[in-house]
């Protein structure tokens, strides 16, 4: 069975994922939750409350996903892309909701 | 990562679990004791049994008299009639209006009264942090400035949740392993024990971890609410009011009459049924425009009953408010209610304690398994500093923290009653004892430390009822004779804890006389990244 050392998996490789799982994944968990909150029907507070309660579950899933993907490049592209797309969507939803 | 999904998740489980496991252990131990906080309070303060609960009318009149004499001109009064374990006495609270243009903080007061006489309850005989200080450490830690301890706890709880979910994922045969225990097989036994403790209490651990996270949403996830309202802090702050609803009334400044809230109880009972009024809230007492709010008994979990709002001067019924407008809030509050377990009677309370102990054991066995798995390699010289550090932290925390808590109880009885900083020193002594237990294994070595500290823990817990006998009237001889099972229970639990640690110490003494026996590890059970 291969070990970390035998396939040349450096400490930096692991550190990169640990970093991705702490700050960038946390940001993505927030932007994704914000976007999802707009999609929940009912009064505004309802969507915000559901999104907030689910945010930790979303964050946990992201962490697990980061440590299960084979290629580091996939991790970083998805996280950065995810933040851009979800914050864009959240901005769009907010704009649609608050247009005059 | 390399390897299959389960192997990667095993790696994540190992490291998410290990990094902060000693603080997590501390959170579990103090949180478990938190379910007995009021009982520990009584023992440490030497509070005699409560005088009992006066009828609602008598208690309310006592409270009104006291508030009228102590808190004239207040913006809000609250009256909490005696109600079981959580509040055996009559509680009152008041807050004064904010002085315009002044930076002075709002003046607040609260008192515990004898519900029959209305006299304030006597100060505790001993100045002590009591069970409350242990309970607060569970989520604030100690010696941490501001909210940094709370923040750290939130972070560790996320790691705990990651550990829980990955732990479930890596178990292919969750039910078969539940019935598997192979004692005396070294590393294999530690893993079996870890599985047994985790799986048997899994629903509790999931509930306690996720609800623990919900406590910290305001601290760690405020951006979701803030951003949804376009970063308008005012709007986001209104979120809570939008969810629960607020009784608003403007102060006129003209004095006016105030009804006795008891006169409104029949109207509320007509709608809710008998004995459904939980507590009273009075806004602008003595002002022309005042409100009396009757709060309904909360459901077992939800902690929010409905409310009925009356005009304080005329008694006119103005509004009936439901407990909450949204199911999402019921869910959140039910989770918080489950976490705190304030609704639990004696039987359920002990079940909470048992579940807490299982969680504590889950963390302890997981941490020991980490070392037992790596011992062979470490003794060959690879990465031995990290290994020794984990081992010292394991021994010094798993046994050392309970020793520290026993020292906390002993300090409560031994420190002079007139000492000014005794409440602080109780806690310092607890942490100093724990620190000593952390250093001890580094000097004495693993084999002896487990056994020595277990003997120390047994001796310390056995000493608690003995020292209590020497320093207090409320010792087992009196408490059992008077049928005061809360105080007797404290001493008896210490004796039982001492017996458990003595049993462990005896077992370890036998074990160390035998030649060392470590089961060899099958190649299939080795986890690739775990040993990196």
CSV table of C-alpha atoms in Angstrom, one decimal, chain B residues 298-305 323 330 333-334 337:
chain,number,residue,atom,x,y,z
B,298,UNK,CA,-42.2,26.7,27.5
B,299,UNK,CA,-42.5,23.3,26.0
B,300,UNK,CA,-40.0,20.7,27.1
B,301,UNK,CA,-37.5,21.7,24.5
B,302,UNK,CA,-38.5,24.9,22.8
B,303,UNK,CA,-37.8,27.2,25.8
B,304,UNK,CA,-40.2,29.7,24.2
B,305,UNK,CA,-43.8,29.8,25.4
B,323,UNK,CA,-44.0,31.3,20.7
B,330,UNK,CA,-38.2,26.2,16.7
B,333,UNK,CA,-34.1,26.6,19.9
B,334,UNK,CA,-34.9,22.9,20.3
B,337,UNK,CA,-32.6,23.1,24.5
